[in-house]
Amino acid sequence: MPALTGRIVAPTYAAVLRTPGAWKFYFAAAPAKIGIAMTGLGIVWLVHGSTGSYAAAGTATGGFAVAEAVAGPQVARLIDRFGQTRMLPVTLLVHATMMALLIGLTVSHAPLWSLVMAAVLAGGSLPQLGAQTGARWAYALRENPLLSSAFALESLSVGVAFMVGPGLVGIVSSSSTPAAGSLLATGLLLAGGFLLAVQRSTAPPPVRPGQHGSSKRLLHKRFAGLVGTNIGIGLFFGSMQVSVTALAVSRGTPGLAGPLYSITSLVSLIAGFAYGARRWRTAPETQFVVAFVWLAVSCLPLTAVHTPLTAALALTLPGLAIAPFQTLSAVLTESTVDSAVLTQAFTWLNSGGAAGIALGSAFAGWVVDQHSPQYGFVVALAAATCALAMAVTVKLSGR
């Protein structure tokens, strides 16, 4: 396999943000991404505070996640068709209305079925901000070598959001009322979303009437392989969440579960920043395969860990592959699908990841219950291996 080669270009990120209008939409979307990262856990606090049941909270949150995964691409199709500046305010208002309904129902201690239904409606209307900013980067930098660094910068902002958001919603909801976290999440999403919506100059143009057939490009086997890798990476994340938590609990240190799991995310942020600061000469398809080879290999030490300390050391390794994967996934998607369906394409990747997390958590939980946390890490290894197989199909499929 060819070695990866690249050279460091210090001003890369500065050059990306000097793209006309780029820093405005990048930083405008930042609070909205934090709000999105807070929303799922906020619903857990909200529903548990009303019902006193984690099972009920899990049911509502599961409904929210499934609705987001299923409806997200359909909402993205409308955004591609009519444009971000027209559709984003609509989706923001619908989502805010559904969240207000959910909060009102929890305050009045409504039946569980109504809470789940409101959560489903909130998930189905959640604006896909990451996909929309990704489409803006592609529109501004198409066929520009800086595009890869722009996607790396985008991946960095999402990673920071998902490190800050869950902790923030926990602090706010535990120190105030269970509804406070959801209110803050929705407020951040509305503020950032509307700031993004008013920036018309960087928004991709709506699909022209003659471009409807371009949606068939999403059926390309190369793009199917990219969705498959995202499902695989979701399976990996879902199984890792369960396995790391089970290991910490089994060793009598449940409080270490969160910090242990965050190690991979922290390493991923650092690796992503370094990756995006290079101009890589190796083809993206080859880099994609190499990232998954590393991810699979890095899972092997996890199957042998027995203490939190050894787990902490082993958990640094997978993070080196995560951020490059996210950037390369965006780069390869942009080069594969028609620009008219790019928002849909990015949303399908997100949906694949979300579906994988749900399946991975459920299966790994069953395996851990039947055996031990180490077997959960074996599930993560299997998921990484499946994702590697899909990455190989992406490389072999061509454009």
PDB file of N, CA and C in Angstrom, residues 238-254 256-258 260-261 305-308 311 361 364-377:
ATOM      1  N   GLY A 238     -21.190   3.208  18.439  1.00  0.00           N
ATOM      2  CA  GLY A 238     -22.225   2.670  19.320  1.00  0.00           C
ATOM      3  C   GLY A 238     -21.690   1.575  20.222  1.00  0.00           C
ATOM      4  N   SER A 239     -20.899   0.671  19.672  1.00  0.00           N
ATOM      5  CA  SER A 239     -20.337  -0.411  20.474  1.00  0.00           C
ATOM      6  C   SER A 239     -19.287   0.101  21.453  1.00  0.00           C
ATOM      7  N   MET A 240     -18.536   1.123  21.070  1.00  0.00           N
ATOM      8  CA  MET A 240     -17.534   1.694  21.960  1.00  0.00           C
ATOM      9  C   MET A 240     -18.179   2.375  23.160  1.00  0.00           C
ATOM     10  N   GLN A 241     -19.275   3.087  22.947  1.00  0.00           N
ATOM     11  CA  GLN A 241     -19.965   3.749  24.053  1.00  0.00           C
ATOM     12  C   GLN A 241     -20.355   2.736  25.124  1.00  0.00           C
ATOM     13  N   VAL A 242     -20.952   1.649  24.690  1.00  0.00           N
ATOM     14  CA  VAL A 242     -21.400   0.619  25.625  1.00  0.00           C
ATOM     15  C   VAL A 242     -20.204  -0.082  26.274  1.00  0.00           C
ATOM     16  N   SER A 243     -19.207  -0.420  25.490  1.00  0.00           N
ATOM     17  CA  SER A 243     -18.079  -1.202  25.983  1.00  0.00           C
ATOM     18  C   SER A 243     -17.236  -0.419  26.992  1.00  0.00           C
ATOM     19  N   VAL A 244     -16.977   0.850  26.691  1.00  0.00           N
ATOM     20  CA  VAL A 244     -16.198   1.672  27.611  1.00  0.00           C
ATOM     21  C   VAL A 244     -16.947   1.853  28.931  1.00  0.00           C
ATOM     22  N   THR A 245     -18.248   2.110  28.849  1.00  0.00           N
ATOM     23  CA  THR A 245     -19.049   2.268  30.062  1.00  0.00           C
ATOM     24  C   THR A 245     -19.063   0.976  30.873  1.00  0.00           C
ATOM     25  N   ALA A 246     -19.249  -0.165  30.192  1.00  0.00           N
ATOM     26  CA  ALA A 246     -19.294  -1.452  30.886  1.00  0.00           C
ATOM     27  C   ALA A 246     -17.964  -1.761  31.565  1.00  0.00           C
ATOM     28  N   LEU A 247     -16.846  -1.421  30.903  1.00  0.00           N
ATOM     29  CA  LEU A 247     -15.541  -1.667  31.499  1.00  0.00           C
ATOM     30  C   LEU A 247     -15.352  -0.839  32.769  1.00  0.00           C
ATOM     31  N   ALA A 248     -15.720   0.444  32.700  1.00  0.00           N
ATOM     32  CA  ALA A 248     -15.565   1.319  33.870  1.00  0.00           C
ATOM     33  C   ALA A 248     -16.425   0.832  35.033  1.00  0.00           C
ATOM     34  N   VAL A 249     -17.657   0.438  34.731  1.00  0.00           N
ATOM     35  CA  VAL A 249     -18.554  -0.038  35.791  1.00  0.00           C
ATOM     36  C   VAL A 249     -18.048  -1.347  36.387  1.00  0.00           C
ATOM     37  N   SER A 250     -17.573  -2.245  35.538  1.00  0.00           N
ATOM     38  CA  SER A 250     -17.107  -3.550  36.019  1.00  0.00           C
ATOM     39  C   SER A 250     -15.878  -3.428  36.907  1.00  0.00           C
ATOM     40  N   ARG A 251     -15.117  -2.344  36.778  1.00  0.00           N
ATOM     41  CA  ARG A 251     -13.937  -2.140  37.608  1.00  0.00           C
ATOM     42  C   ARG A 251     -14.227  -1.239  38.803  1.00  0.00           C
ATOM     43  N   GLY A 252     -15.497  -0.943  39.033  1.00  0.00           N
ATOM     44  CA  GLY A 252     -15.885  -0.139  40.183  1.00  0.00           C
ATOM     45  C   GLY A 252     -15.579   1.337  40.046  1.00  0.00           C
ATOM     46  N   THR A 253     -15.411   1.812  38.820  1.00  0.00           N
ATOM     47  CA  THR A 253     -15.113   3.231  38.585  1.00  0.00           C
ATOM     48  C   THR A 253     -16.064   3.811  37.545  1.00  0.00           C
ATOM     49  N   PRO A 254     -17.375   3.800  37.808  1.00  0.00           N
ATOM     50  CA  PRO A 254     -18.330   4.282  36.797  1.00  0.00           C
ATOM     51  C   PRO A 254     -18.121   5.734  36.411  1.00  0.00           C
ATOM     52  N   LEU A 256     -15.508   7.144  35.643  1.00  0.00           N
ATOM     53  CA  LEU A 256     -14.473   7.282  34.612  1.00  0.00           C
ATOM     54  C   LEU A 256     -14.996   7.003  33.204  1.00  0.00           C
ATOM     55  N   ALA A 257     -16.232   6.545  33.089  1.00  0.00           N
ATOM     56  CA  ALA A 257     -16.756   6.175  31.769  1.00  0.00           C
ATOM     57  C   ALA A 257     -16.720   7.355  30.796  1.00  0.00           C
ATOM     58  N   GLY A 258     -17.233   8.502  31.240  1.00  0.00           N
ATOM     59  CA  GLY A 258     -17.247   9.679  30.373  1.00  0.00           C
ATOM     60  C   GLY A 258     -15.853  10.156  29.987  1.00  0.00           C
ATOM     61  N   LEU A 260     -13.055   8.508  29.961  1.00  0.00           N
ATOM     62  CA  LEU A 260     -12.404   7.513  29.112  1.00  0.00           C
ATOM     63  C   LEU A 260     -12.889   7.629  27.672  1.00  0.00           C
ATOM     64  N   TYR A 261     -14.202   7.727  27.508  1.00  0.00           N
ATOM     65  CA  TYR A 261     -14.751   7.789  26.155  1.00  0.00           C
ATOM     66  C   TYR A 261     -14.323   9.066  25.440  1.00  0.00           C
ATOM     67  N   VAL A 305      -7.700  -5.137  27.021  1.00  0.00           N
ATOM     68  CA  VAL A 305      -7.592  -4.259  28.194  1.00  0.00           C
ATOM     69  C   VAL A 305      -8.432  -4.810  29.338  1.00  0.00           C
ATOM     70  N   HIS A 306      -7.949  -4.570  30.564  1.00  0.00           N
ATOM     71  CA  HIS A 306      -8.668  -5.039  31.751  1.00  0.00           C
ATOM     72  C   HIS A 306      -8.763  -3.973  32.835  1.00  0.00           C
ATOM     73  N   THR A 307      -8.073  -2.861  32.667  1.00  0.00           N
ATOM     74  CA  THR A 307      -8.100  -1.802  33.676  1.00  0.00           C
ATOM     75  C   THR A 307      -8.372  -0.462  33.005  1.00  0.00           C
ATOM     76  N   PRO A 308      -8.881   0.522  33.754  1.00  0.00           N
ATOM     77  CA  PRO A 308      -9.108   1.851  33.168  1.00  0.00           C
ATOM     78  C   PRO A 308      -7.836   2.477  32.605  1.00  0.00           C
ATOM     79  N   ALA A 311      -7.032   0.895  29.311  1.00  0.00           N
ATOM     80  CA  ALA A 311      -8.068   1.334  28.369  1.00  0.00           C
ATOM     81  C   ALA A 311      -7.790   2.762  27.905  1.00  0.00           C
ATOM     82  N   SER A 361     -24.982   0.102  19.522  1.00  0.00           N
ATOM     83  CA  SER A 361     -25.246   0.162  20.964  1.00  0.00           C
ATOM     84  C   SER A 361     -26.089  -1.025  21.411  1.00  0.00           C
ATOM     85  N   ALA A 364     -23.961  -4.427  20.937  1.00  0.00           N
ATOM     86  CA  ALA A 364     -22.864  -4.504  21.898  1.00  0.00           C
ATOM     87  C   ALA A 364     -23.398  -4.663  23.318  1.00  0.00           C
ATOM     88  N   GLY A 365     -24.519  -4.001  23.613  1.00  0.00           N
ATOM     89  CA  GLY A 365     -25.116  -4.156  24.940  1.00  0.00           C
ATOM     90  C   GLY A 365     -25.512  -5.593  25.210  1.00  0.00           C
ATOM     91  N   TRP A 366     -26.091  -6.256  24.218  1.00  0.00           N
ATOM     92  CA  TRP A 366     -26.479  -7.661  24.373  1.00  0.00           C
ATOM     93  C   TRP A 366     -25.249  -8.541  24.562  1.00  0.00           C
ATOM     94  N   VAL A 367     -24.196  -8.276  23.759  1.00  0.00           N
ATOM     95  CA  VAL A 367     -22.970  -9.075  23.848  1.00  0.00           C
ATOM     96  C   VAL A 367     -22.305  -8.899  25.209  1.00  0.00           C
ATOM     97  N   VAL A 368     -22.223  -7.672  25.691  1.00  0.00           N
ATOM     98  CA  VAL A 368     -21.595  -7.410  26.990  1.00  0.00           C
ATOM     99  C   VAL A 368     -22.377  -8.073  28.115  1.00  0.00           C
ATOM    100  N   ASP A 369     -23.699  -8.013  28.039  1.00  0.00           N
ATOM    101  CA  ASP A 369     -24.525  -8.674  29.063  1.00  0.00           C
ATOM    102  C   ASP A 369     -24.272 -10.179  29.095  1.00  0.00           C
ATOM    103  N   GLN A 370     -24.075 -10.760  27.921  1.00  0.00           N
ATOM    104  CA  GLN A 370     -23.871 -12.201  27.832  1.00  0.00           C
ATOM    105  C   GLN A 370     -22.451 -12.629  28.182  1.00  0.00           C
ATOM    106  N   HIS A 371     -21.478 -11.742  27.986  1.00  0.00           N
ATOM    107  CA  HIS A 371     -20.074 -12.133  28.152  1.00  0.00           C
ATOM    108  C   HIS A 371     -19.345 -11.127  29.055  1.00  0.00           C
ATOM    109  N   SER A 372     -18.578 -10.192  28.447  1.00  0.00           N
ATOM    110  CA  SER A 372     -17.788  -9.236  29.221  1.00  0.00           C
ATOM    111  C   SER A 372     -17.522  -8.010  28.356  1.00  0.00           C
ATOM    112  N   PRO A 373     -17.017  -6.903  28.964  1.00  0.00           N
ATOM    113  CA  PRO A 373     -16.724  -5.710  28.157  1.00  0.00           C
ATOM    114  C   PRO A 373     -15.751  -5.967  27.015  1.00  0.00           C
ATOM    115  N   GLN A 374     -14.801  -6.907  27.210  1.00  0.00           N
ATOM    116  CA  GLN A 374     -13.843  -7.190  26.145  1.00  0.00           C
ATOM    117  C   GLN A 374     -14.533  -7.668  24.872  1.00  0.00           C
ATOM    118  N   TYR A 375     -15.636  -8.403  25.030  1.00  0.00           N
ATOM    119  CA  TYR A 375     -16.377  -8.855  23.854  1.00  0.00           C
ATOM    120  C   TYR A 375     -17.071  -7.684  23.156  1.00  0.00           C
ATOM    121  N   GLY A 376     -17.392  -6.661  23.923  1.00  0.00           N
ATOM    122  CA  GLY A 376     -17.938  -5.456  23.302  1.00  0.00           C
ATOM    123  C   GLY A 376     -16.917  -4.797  22.391  1.00  0.00           C
ATOM    124  N   PHE A 377     -15.651  -4.808  22.823  1.00  0.00           N
ATOM    125  CA  PHE A 377     -14.592  -4.257  21.975  1.00  0.00           C
ATOM    126  C   PHE A 377     -14.358  -5.127  20.746  1.00  0.00           C
TER     127      PHE A 377
END
